[in-house]
Short mmCIF file of C-alpha atoms in Angstrom, two decimals:
data_model
loop_
_atom_site.label_atom_id
_atom_site.label_comp_id
_atom_site.label_asym_id
_atom_site.label_seq_id
_atom_site.Cartn_x
_atom_site.Cartn_y
_atom_site.Cartn_z
CA MET U 1 42.25 103.54 26.89
CA LYS U 2 40.73 103.75 23.45
CA TYR U 3 39.38 100.66 21.77
CA MET U 4 37.87 99.77 18.45
CA LEU U 5 35.21 97.12 18.50
CA LEU U 6 35.17 95.39 15.12
CA ILE U 7 31.77 93.89 14.44
CA TYR U 8 31.60 90.84 12.21
CA GLN U 9 28.54 89.36 10.54
CA ASN U 10 27.78 86.60 8.11
CA PRO U 11 25.57 88.25 5.45
CA ALA U 12 24.03 84.91 4.45
CA ASN U 13 22.69 84.00 7.85
CA TRP U 14 21.86 87.63 8.70
CA GLN U 15 19.16 87.33 6.08
CA GLU U 16 17.99 84.02 7.48
CA LEU U 17 17.48 85.42 10.96
CA PRO U 18 13.88 85.88 12.08
CA ASP U 19 12.68 89.50 11.86
CA GLY U 20 12.42 89.72 15.62
CA GLU U 21 16.05 88.77 16.11
CA ARG U 22 17.26 91.24 13.49
CA ASP U 23 15.28 93.97 15.26
CA ALA U 24 16.68 92.85 18.62
CA ILE U 25 20.25 93.08 17.31
CA MET U 26 19.64 96.60 16.03
CA SER U 27 17.94 97.83 19.18
CA ASP U 28 20.41 96.16 21.55
CA ALA U 29 23.30 97.76 19.69
CA GLY U 30 21.44 101.09 19.71
CA ALA U 31 20.98 100.83 23.48
CA ILE U 32 24.70 100.28 24.03
CA VAL U 33 25.55 103.26 21.81
CA GLU U 34 23.12 105.36 23.83
CA GLU U 35 24.70 104.21 27.08
CA LEU U 36 28.22 104.96 25.81
CA THR U 37 27.08 108.38 24.60
CA ALA U 38 25.58 109.26 27.98
CA SER U 39 28.68 108.11 29.85
CA GLY U 40 31.02 110.12 27.65
CA GLU U 41 32.80 106.97 26.44
CA LEU U 42 31.63 106.91 22.82
CA ILE U 43 34.00 108.35 20.23
CA GLY U 44 32.26 107.15 17.10
CA GLY U 45 31.00 104.25 15.10
CA GLU U 46 29.37 103.35 11.81
CA GLY U 47 27.90 100.42 9.99
CA LEU U 48 29.59 99.34 6.76
CA ALA U 49 27.79 98.62 3.50
CA ASP U 50 27.78 95.04 2.25
CA SER U 51 31.20 93.63 1.41
CA SER U 52 30.06 92.98 -2.17
CA LEU U 53 30.39 96.75 -2.57
CA ALA U 54 33.99 96.70 -1.37
CA LYS U 55 36.92 97.53 -3.64
CA THR U 56 40.30 96.14 -2.81
CA VAL U 57 43.21 98.29 -3.91
CA ARG U 58 46.79 97.18 -4.37
CA VAL U 59 49.62 99.28 -5.75
CA ARG U 60 52.63 97.38 -7.14
CA ASP U 61 55.56 99.20 -8.68
CA GLY U 62 53.41 102.30 -8.72
CA VAL U 63 50.62 100.58 -10.66
CA PRO U 64 47.25 100.48 -8.91
CA ALA U 65 45.07 97.40 -9.26
CA VAL U 66 41.48 97.80 -8.13
CA THR U 67 39.41 94.64 -7.75
CA ASP U 68 35.80 94.16 -6.69
CA GLY U 69 35.11 92.54 -3.37
CA PRO U 70 36.80 92.25 -0.01
CA PHE U 71 40.50 91.65 0.60
CA VAL U 72 39.91 88.34 2.35
CA GLU U 73 37.40 85.77 1.14
CA ALA U 74 35.60 84.77 4.30
CA LYS U 75 32.12 83.88 5.47
CA GLU U 76 32.17 86.61 8.10
CA HIS U 77 32.71 90.18 7.05
CA LEU U 78 33.44 93.38 8.88
CA ALA U 79 29.98 94.92 9.24
CA GLY U 80 30.76 97.94 11.34
CA TYR U 81 32.80 99.38 14.14
CA CYS U 82 32.38 101.18 17.41
CA LEU U 83 35.14 103.39 18.77
CA PHE U 84 35.11 104.14 22.47
CA GLU U 85 37.32 105.14 25.36
CA CYS U 86 36.93 103.52 28.74
CA GLU U 87 38.68 103.35 32.06
CA THR U 88 39.74 99.68 32.24
CA PRO U 89 40.22 96.65 29.94
CA GLU U 90 37.50 94.91 31.98
CA ARG U 91 34.99 97.57 30.99
CA ALA U 92 35.97 97.18 27.33
CA ILE U 93 35.37 93.44 27.50
CA GLU U 94 32.06 93.98 29.26
CA ILE U 95 30.92 96.18 26.35
CA ALA U 96 32.09 93.61 23.80
CA VAL U 97 30.32 90.78 25.58
CA ARG U 98 27.04 92.68 25.46
CA TRP U 99 27.36 93.58 21.79
CA PRO U 100 24.52 91.64 20.12
CA ASP U 101 26.47 90.47 17.06
CA ALA U 102 28.67 88.45 19.41
CA ARG U 103 25.65 86.19 20.03
CA HIS U 104 25.61 85.05 16.39
CA TRP U 105 29.05 85.81 14.96
CA ALA U 106 31.92 87.56 16.68
CA VAL U 107 33.18 90.94 17.68
CA GLU U 108 36.87 91.76 17.97
CA LEU U 109 38.21 94.22 20.51
CA ARG U 110 41.40 96.01 19.54
CA PRO U 111 43.26 98.65 21.58
CA LEU U 112 44.26 101.71 19.56
CA MET U 113 47.87 102.76 19.16
CA THR U 114 48.75 106.12 20.68
CA ALA U 115 51.36 108.71 19.79
CA SER U 116 52.33 108.98 23.45
CA GLY U 117 55.24 107.17 24.96
CA GLU U 118 57.72 107.12 27.80
CA GLU U 119 61.43 107.31 27.26
CA MET U 120 63.13 104.37 28.89
CA MET D 1 53.57 137.04 24.51
CA ARG D 2 50.76 137.36 21.97
CA THR D 3 47.62 139.25 22.97
CA GLU D 4 45.52 136.10 22.60
CA ASP D 5 47.85 134.26 24.98
CA ARG D 6 47.58 137.07 27.52
CA HIS D 7 43.78 136.89 27.31
CA GLU D 8 43.91 133.16 27.71
CA ASP D 9 46.22 133.31 30.74
CA LEU D 10 44.00 135.92 32.34
CA LEU D 11 40.84 133.91 31.71
CA ARG D 12 42.38 130.74 33.09
CA ALA D 13 43.60 132.50 36.21
CA LEU D 14 40.20 134.11 36.77
CA ALA D 15 38.10 131.02 36.04
CA PRO D 16 38.24 129.42 39.53
CA GLN D 17 37.71 132.80 41.22
CA VAL D 18 34.62 133.53 39.17
CA LEU D 19 33.24 130.04 39.70
CA GLY D 20 33.94 130.29 43.43
CA ALA D 21 32.11 133.63 43.64
CA LEU D 22 29.08 132.20 41.84
CA VAL D 23 28.88 129.04 43.90
CA HIS D 24 29.09 131.09 47.12
CA ARG D 25 26.24 133.28 45.94
CA TYR D 26 23.92 130.73 44.33
CA GLY D 27 24.99 127.25 45.41
CA ARG D 28 24.45 124.71 42.60
CA PHE D 29 27.97 123.87 41.48
CA ASP D 30 26.79 122.16 38.29
CA ALA D 31 24.71 125.07 36.98
CA CYS D 32 27.29 127.67 38.05
CA GLU D 33 30.04 125.76 36.27
CA ASP D 34 28.06 125.80 33.01
CA ALA D 35 27.40 129.52 33.41
CA VAL D 36 31.10 130.28 33.99
CA GLN D 37 32.03 128.25 30.91
CA GLU D 38 29.63 130.36 28.85
CA ALA D 39 31.05 133.56 30.32
CA LEU D 40 34.59 132.42 29.46
CA LEU D 41 33.55 131.66 25.91
CA ALA D 42 31.88 135.08 25.66
CA ALA D 43 35.05 136.76 26.93
CA ALA D 44 37.21 134.80 24.51
CA THR D 45 35.25 136.23 21.59
CA GLN D 46 34.50 139.73 22.93
CA TRP D 47 37.73 140.76 24.63
CA PRO D 48 39.97 140.50 21.57
CA ARG D 49 37.44 142.63 19.67
CA GLU D 50 36.45 145.17 22.30
CA GLY D 51 39.42 145.11 24.64
CA VAL D 52 39.73 143.69 28.14
CA PRO D 53 37.24 145.36 30.51
CA ASP D 54 38.60 147.45 33.39
CA HIS D 55 37.47 144.86 35.91
CA PRO D 56 37.70 141.54 34.10
CA ARG D 57 36.76 139.44 37.14
CA ALA D 58 33.64 141.52 37.83
CA TRP D 59 32.77 141.40 34.11
CA LEU D 60 32.94 137.61 34.14
CA VAL D 61 30.95 137.34 37.39
CA THR D 62 28.24 139.61 35.95
CA VAL D 63 27.99 137.74 32.64
CA ALA D 64 28.04 134.33 34.34
CA SER D 65 25.44 135.43 36.92
CA ARG D 66 23.17 136.66 34.13
CA ARG D 67 23.46 133.32 32.31
CA LEU D 68 22.82 131.47 35.53
CA THR D 69 19.76 133.47 36.57
CA ASP D 70 18.34 133.07 33.05
CA GLU D 71 18.84 129.35 33.37
CA LEU D 72 17.41 129.17 36.89
CA ARG D 73 14.37 131.24 35.83
CA ALA D 74 13.74 128.97 32.87
CA GLU D 75 14.08 125.98 35.15
CA GLN D 76 11.65 127.49 37.65
CA ALA D 77 9.13 128.15 34.92
CA ARG D 78 9.44 124.55 33.80
CA ARG D 79 8.83 123.37 37.34
CA ARG D 80 5.88 125.72 37.83
CA ARG D 81 4.33 124.26 34.73
CA GLU D 82 4.76 120.90 36.39
CA ASP D 83 2.98 122.33 39.46
CA ALA D 84 5.97 121.94 41.69
CA VAL D 85 7.15 124.69 43.98
CA ALA D 86 10.66 125.76 43.24
CA ALA D 87 12.64 127.25 46.05
CA GLU D 88 14.82 130.22 45.21
CA PRO D 89 18.43 129.41 46.13
CA PRO D 90 19.30 131.36 49.26
CA PRO D 91 21.71 134.16 48.46
CA ALA D 92 24.90 133.79 50.43
CA PRO D 93 27.44 136.52 51.03
CA VAL D 94 30.30 136.49 48.55
CA ALA D 95 33.44 135.70 50.47
CA ASP D 96 36.63 137.16 49.14
CA THR D 97 38.67 134.00 49.51
CA ASP D 98 40.62 131.87 47.11
CA ASP D 99 38.39 128.98 46.26
CA THR D 100 40.89 127.15 44.08
CA LEU D 101 41.57 124.46 46.67
CA ALA D 102 37.90 123.84 47.46
CA LEU D 103 37.19 123.59 43.72
CA LEU D 104 40.05 121.20 43.10
CA VAL D 105 38.96 118.97 45.96
CA LEU D 106 35.41 118.93 44.62
CA CYS D 107 36.47 118.24 41.00
CA CYS D 108 38.70 115.40 42.19
CA HIS D 109 35.84 113.84 44.12
CA PRO D 110 36.59 110.17 44.88
CA ALA D 111 33.28 109.08 43.32
CA LEU D 112 34.64 110.07 39.88
CA SER D 113 36.85 108.08 37.55
CA PRO D 114 40.30 109.58 36.88
CA ALA D 115 39.25 110.56 33.33
CA SER D 116 36.28 112.51 34.72
CA GLN D 117 38.35 114.09 37.48
CA ILE D 118 40.85 115.28 34.88
CA ALA D 119 38.22 116.69 32.52
CA LEU D 120 36.29 118.50 35.24
CA THR D 121 39.44 119.89 36.85
CA LEU D 122 40.70 121.29 33.54
CA ARG D 123 37.37 122.94 32.83
CA ALA D 124 36.24 124.20 36.25
CA VAL D 125 39.62 125.07 37.77
CA GLY D 126 41.83 125.36 34.70
CA GLY D 127 39.34 127.47 32.75
CA LEU D 128 39.84 125.44 29.55
CA THR D 129 36.94 125.11 27.17
CA THR D 130 35.35 121.76 26.47
CA GLY D 131 36.72 121.99 22.91
CA GLU D 132 40.27 122.53 24.13
CA ILE D 133 40.08 119.61 26.54
CA ALA D 134 38.56 117.38 23.85
CA ARG D 135 41.36 118.23 21.40
CA ALA D 136 43.99 117.57 24.05
CA PHE D 137 42.54 114.12 24.72
CA LEU D 138 41.83 113.39 21.06
CA VAL D 139 38.11 112.78 21.48
CA PRO D 140 35.13 114.58 19.92
CA GLU D 141 33.88 117.65 21.77
CA ALA D 142 30.49 115.98 22.34
CA THR D 143 32.21 113.09 24.12
CA MET D 144 34.11 115.43 26.40
CA GLY D 145 31.03 117.57 27.07
CA GLN D 146 29.09 114.51 28.08
CA ARG D 147 31.93 113.30 30.30
CA ILE D 148 31.96 116.63 32.13
CA SER D 149 28.23 116.84 32.62
CA ARG D 150 28.11 113.23 33.81
CA ALA D 151 30.91 114.01 36.27
CA LYS D 152 28.91 116.89 37.72
CA GLN D 153 25.84 114.68 38.10
CA THR D 154 27.94 112.05 39.85
CA ILE D 155 29.33 114.58 42.33
CA LYS D 156 25.83 115.85 43.04
CA ALA D 157 24.52 112.32 43.59
CA ALA D 158 27.47 111.55 45.88
CA GLY D 159 26.60 114.60 47.99
CA GLY D 160 29.80 116.47 47.14
CA THR D 161 29.73 120.01 48.47
CA PHE D 162 31.69 123.12 47.77
CA ALA D 163 33.41 123.33 51.12
CA LEU D 164 36.79 122.20 52.29
CA PRO D 165 36.55 119.01 54.35
CA PRO D 166 38.05 118.93 57.87
CA GLU D 167 41.84 118.96 57.93
CA ARG D 168 42.26 115.20 58.48
CA GLU D 169 40.08 114.30 55.52
CA LEU D 170 41.54 117.14 53.49
CA ALA D 171 44.95 115.49 53.55
CA ASP D 172 43.53 112.38 51.83
CA ARG D 173 41.51 114.40 49.34
CA LEU D 174 44.56 116.46 48.54
CA ARG D 175 46.45 113.26 47.63
CA VAL D 176 43.78 112.60 44.99
CA VAL D 177 44.13 116.17 43.71
CA LEU D 178 47.90 115.74 43.38
CA HIS D 179 47.42 112.45 41.55
CA VAL D 180 45.02 114.10 39.08
CA LEU D 181 47.46 116.96 38.48
CA TYR D 182 50.22 114.41 37.89
CA LEU D 183 48.02 112.51 35.41
CA ILE D 184 47.32 115.76 33.54
CA PHE D 185 51.04 116.45 33.43
CA ASN D 186 51.86 112.97 32.14
CA GLU D 187 49.16 113.11 29.51
CA GLY D 188 50.83 116.20 28.08
CA TYR D 189 54.41 115.14 28.65
CA SER D 190 54.13 111.66 27.15
CA ALA D 191 52.71 113.04 23.90
CA THR D 192 55.19 112.94 21.07
CA ALA D 193 52.91 113.79 18.18
CA GLY D 194 49.40 114.88 17.41
CA PRO D 195 48.11 118.34 18.16
CA ASP D 196 51.27 119.26 20.05
CA LEU D 197 50.11 122.66 21.13
CA GLN D 198 47.15 121.34 23.05
CA ARG D 199 49.18 118.58 24.62
CA ALA D 200 51.96 120.95 25.72
CA ASP D 201 49.18 123.04 27.18
CA LEU D 202 48.38 120.19 29.55
CA VAL D 203 51.93 120.30 30.89
CA ARG D 204 51.71 124.05 31.39
CA GLU D 205 48.29 123.71 32.99
CA ALA D 206 49.39 120.96 35.40
CA ILE D 207 52.42 122.98 36.48
CA ARG D 208 50.37 126.15 36.84
CA LEU D 209 47.71 124.41 38.96
CA THR D 210 50.33 122.66 41.11
CA ARG D 211 51.93 126.06 41.71
CA SER D 212 48.61 127.47 42.83
CA VAL D 213 48.08 124.55 45.23
CA LEU D 214 51.58 125.10 46.63
CA ALA D 215 50.78 128.78 47.20
CA LEU D 216 47.78 127.67 49.29
CA ARG D 217 49.55 124.77 51.05
CA PRO D 218 53.14 126.04 51.32
CA ASP D 219 54.01 123.64 54.14
CA ASP D 220 52.97 120.46 52.34
CA GLY D 221 56.18 118.77 51.23
CA GLU D 222 54.33 116.51 48.77
CA VAL D 223 52.84 119.48 46.90
CA ALA D 224 56.28 121.06 46.60
CA ALA D 225 57.67 117.68 45.51
CA LEU D 226 55.06 117.22 42.80
CA LEU D 227 55.91 120.65 41.44
CA ALA D 228 59.60 119.69 41.56
CA LEU D 229 58.96 116.35 39.87
CA THR D 230 57.01 117.94 37.02
CA LEU D 231 59.62 120.67 36.53
CA LEU D 232 62.53 118.23 36.57
CA THR D 233 60.75 115.91 34.14
CA ASP D 234 59.60 118.69 31.82
CA ALA D 235 63.16 120.02 31.75
CA ARG D 236 64.04 117.00 29.59
CA ARG D 237 61.24 117.51 27.07
CA ALA D 238 63.34 118.85 24.19
CA ALA D 239 65.84 116.00 24.57
CA ARG D 240 63.40 113.11 24.85
CA THR D 241 62.52 112.86 21.18
CA GLY D 242 64.77 112.78 18.16
CA PRO D 243 64.19 114.78 14.96
CA ASP D 244 62.10 111.87 13.60
CA GLY D 245 59.91 111.82 16.69
CA ALA D 246 61.48 108.62 18.05
CA LEU D 247 62.00 108.42 21.79
CA VAL D 248 65.51 108.98 23.08
CA PRO D 249 66.27 107.05 26.29
CA LEU D 250 67.56 108.99 29.27
CA ALA D 251 71.08 107.58 28.92
CA GLU D 252 71.37 108.84 25.34
CA GLN D 253 69.76 112.26 25.67
CA ASP D 254 71.72 115.38 24.78
CA ARG D 255 71.86 116.90 28.24
CA ALA D 256 72.73 120.30 26.80
CA LEU D 257 69.07 120.43 25.73
CA TRP D 258 67.84 120.01 29.30
CA ARG D 259 66.39 123.25 30.59
CA ARG D 260 68.61 124.50 33.40
CA GLU D 261 66.07 126.96 34.75
CA GLU D 262 63.51 124.24 35.45
CA ILE D 263 66.18 121.94 36.89
CA THR D 264 67.43 124.65 39.25
CA GLU D 265 63.94 125.45 40.47
CA GLY D 266 63.00 121.76 40.76
CA ALA D 267 66.18 120.80 42.59
CA ALA D 268 65.76 123.65 45.09
CA LEU D 269 62.17 122.54 45.75
CA VAL D 270 63.28 118.94 46.34
CA THR D 271 66.01 119.95 48.76
CA ASP D 272 63.52 122.03 50.66
CA ALA D 273 60.79 119.37 50.54
CA LEU D 274 63.12 116.62 51.76
CA ALA D 275 63.81 118.66 54.87
CA ARG D 276 60.20 118.07 55.99
CA VAL D 277 59.49 115.64 58.79
CA ARG D 278 57.31 113.30 56.76
CA VAL D 279 58.67 112.17 53.42
CA GLY D 280 56.11 111.04 50.82
CA PRO D 281 56.28 109.27 47.43
CA TYR D 282 56.43 112.46 45.36
CA GLN D 283 59.40 113.66 47.40
CA VAL D 284 61.25 110.43 46.65
CA GLN D 285 60.35 110.49 42.94
CA ALA D 286 61.38 114.14 42.69
CA ALA D 287 64.64 113.31 44.44
CA ILE D 288 65.31 110.56 41.88
CA ALA D 289 64.62 113.00 39.04
CA ALA D 290 66.97 115.50 40.68
CA VAL D 291 69.80 112.94 40.92
CA HIS D 292 69.41 112.25 37.18
CA ALA D 293 69.32 115.97 36.45
CA GLU D 294 72.51 116.60 38.39
CA ALA D 295 74.61 114.19 36.31
CA PRO D 296 76.47 116.10 33.57
CA ARG D 297 76.81 112.83 31.58
CA ALA D 298 74.81 109.59 31.81
CA GLU D 299 77.88 107.76 33.12
CA ASP D 300 78.17 110.26 35.97
CA THR D 301 74.75 109.22 37.33
CA ASP D 302 74.85 108.42 41.03
CA TRP D 303 73.15 105.02 40.68
CA PRO D 304 73.75 103.87 44.29
CA GLN D 305 71.81 106.89 45.48
CA ILE D 306 69.03 106.24 42.95
CA LEU D 307 68.91 102.62 44.07
CA ALA D 308 68.57 103.67 47.72
CA LEU D 309 65.74 106.03 46.76
CA TYR D 310 63.91 103.29 44.83
CA GLU D 311 64.24 100.98 47.84
CA LEU D 312 62.66 103.72 49.93
CA LEU D 313 59.89 104.24 47.36
CA GLU D 314 59.23 100.52 47.08
CA GLY D 315 58.66 100.38 50.84
CA MET D 316 56.46 103.47 50.79
CA ALA D 317 54.32 103.05 47.68
CA PRO D 318 54.94 99.57 46.25
CA ASN D 319 53.68 99.06 42.71
CA PRO D 320 54.96 97.15 39.66
CA VAL D 321 56.09 100.28 37.81
CA VAL D 322 58.30 101.21 40.76
CA THR D 323 59.68 97.65 40.76
CA LEU D 324 60.55 97.99 37.04
CA ASN D 325 62.57 101.15 37.65
CA HIS D 326 64.04 99.63 40.77
CA ALA D 327 65.26 96.67 38.68
CA VAL D 328 67.06 99.03 36.29
CA ALA D 329 68.74 100.86 39.18
CA LEU D 330 69.70 97.54 40.76
CA ALA D 331 71.23 96.38 37.47
CA MET D 332 73.29 99.58 37.24
CA VAL D 333 74.70 99.05 40.74
CA ARG D 334 74.97 95.26 41.16
CA GLY D 335 74.97 94.09 37.55
CA PRO D 336 72.30 93.03 35.06
CA GLN D 337 71.59 89.65 36.66
CA ALA D 338 70.50 91.26 39.93
CA GLY D 339 68.08 93.40 37.93
CA LEU D 340 66.78 90.42 35.98
CA ASP D 341 66.18 88.49 39.22
CA LEU D 342 64.10 91.35 40.62
CA LEU D 343 62.24 91.62 37.32
CA ALA D 344 61.36 87.92 37.51
CA THR D 345 59.29 88.66 40.63
CA LEU D 346 56.89 90.58 38.37
CA ASP D 347 56.13 87.62 36.10
CA GLY D 348 52.40 87.01 36.09
CA ASP D 349 51.67 90.13 38.16
CA ALA D 350 48.03 90.89 37.42
CA ARG D 351 48.55 94.58 38.15
CA LEU D 352 50.87 94.99 35.17
CA ARG D 353 48.48 95.43 32.29
CA ASP D 354 51.05 96.69 29.85
CA THR D 355 53.32 93.67 29.94
CA HIS D 356 55.44 95.17 27.16
CA ARG D 357 57.10 97.32 29.80
CA VAL D 358 58.46 94.27 31.62
CA GLU D 359 59.66 92.84 28.32
CA ALA D 360 61.29 96.15 27.35
CA VAL D 361 63.20 96.36 30.63
CA ARG D 362 64.11 92.66 30.40
CA ALA D 363 65.42 93.25 26.88
CA HIS D 364 67.55 96.16 28.05
CA LEU D 365 69.00 94.16 30.97
CA LEU D 366 69.65 91.11 28.77
CA GLU D 367 71.48 93.36 26.33
CA LEU D 368 73.61 94.71 29.20
CA ALA D 369 74.31 91.11 30.21
CA GLY D 370 75.52 90.39 26.69
CA GLU D 371 72.77 87.86 25.97
CA ARG D 372 72.03 89.05 22.46
CA PRO D 373 69.55 86.45 21.15
CA ALA D 374 67.43 86.61 24.31
CA ALA D 375 67.59 90.41 24.28
CA LEU D 376 66.54 90.48 20.62
CA ALA D 377 63.56 88.23 21.31
CA ALA D 378 62.51 90.36 24.29
CA TYR D 379 62.79 93.61 22.27
CA ARG D 380 60.67 92.12 19.49
CA SER D 381 58.08 90.84 21.91
CA ALA D 382 57.91 94.24 23.65
CA ALA D 383 57.65 96.04 20.29
CA ARG D 384 54.70 93.86 19.29
CA ARG D 385 52.87 94.36 22.55
CA THR D 386 53.15 98.09 23.09
CA THR D 387 50.24 100.33 22.12
CA SER D 388 52.57 103.33 21.85
CA LEU D 389 53.85 104.13 18.35
CA PRO D 390 57.00 105.96 19.47
CA GLU D 391 57.85 103.18 21.94
CA LYS D 392 57.32 100.62 19.19
CA ARG D 393 59.69 102.49 16.91
CA HIS D 394 62.28 102.75 19.66
CA LEU D 395 62.05 99.04 20.53
CA GLU D 396 62.23 98.01 16.87
CA ALA D 397 65.34 100.15 16.44
CA ARG D 398 66.93 98.40 19.44
CA ALA D 399 66.04 95.01 18.00
CA ALA D 400 67.48 96.00 14.60
CA ARG D 401 70.76 97.00 16.26
CA LEU D 402 71.06 93.51 17.73
CA GLY D 403 69.67 91.53 14.82
#
């Protein structure tokens, strides 16, 4: 089963974190990525630039409207993602629980849709 | 057949033989497997350019052996630098036997996860490249490469050896092999989009490998039955999706699109397999597929017989997916309420991870029972919960028809 782990952060309190904790978050996340790479579970993942750099695009009646900033005004923003494939839902949850951002904010685990299906 | 396809078929057929020859001579399954992969890649680029050598198997063995000895020498040098004494692997005589079964049993080692068993089997026995396997499973090549090398380490750590276990144990190990082949088949068969070629390749590969197991175990009714089941299922492939890629349920498929040749072969295998003393789960599933295949129209389906077969299967290999299908058969014979009652026994079953399947069947049975609002709600709930795009489309279309 393939999952996307959506990693949320609050940019304001990210900056207030002590240096040591910021480093710990980075290295803990790095260690999980290394583990998932070695096990052949990692598919990909990236960090996202600050949401102040986001552009939200809407097209209405063929007319595009591009506005600065994220689609949803919220304290917590999508800060990155990790895409992996694992054997069981339990394993996916185990990975999410260990993801360091979950200690301060939240991570969201979403199964991916597939193009496979069974006729009924 | 295109020249490239002929090369590919030849390489895939030779892959387990070459690997077997190397492992007999040098031991070290993991290193030999890497060397064979390199030899296959070399052949795939050289043969189209320079022509197939007179003795393709010997060519591959020579190239793979050269790669392997280079690797072993480099490894030895590394060890010498570390002041350790490296023992030369004892050369063993090359036996002229078919090693396919021993390789399959090793690749489907019980210490491995199904995903690793599948990947290793496709590479070491199927002769597919890491890139091909990665594309078929829609993951990056690096991910698949890592999965395969981790699988080999796991087998080594678990003490897996390249030798057939004693007959009693072999029977159990062979069940795992059959399950892996069935998973490979399903992975290819259930695909409705994406890189279709690679996915269809998985179907072809699973059928080809099952055939080769049957050739080595001609008296095993379950092997014959798995081959029958895959052929009978694959026969429906062209009919199972509509022009827009949406799934077409069995009852609505254009049976003229079913491939008669596969049905004939599959049905003959089932008849023969059912004559064996011990009947196993694949025999029953293949028999069910054969009963469906024999009905010229959906309404001609012999549901009482299918129901009896599901009752047999439920007793033999009980699992929630069997119960789901059993509920449908029961509904067709004794009416929708009987099916719904059986379905209710699955409520809260922890083994059913994809609960949308229960909801989808419930929706179908409620629709048969004429309970439109309840059926609509169940279709919508199933459509929301499925992680399959084509199933979602199908369930939404059903809901729209009722809404």
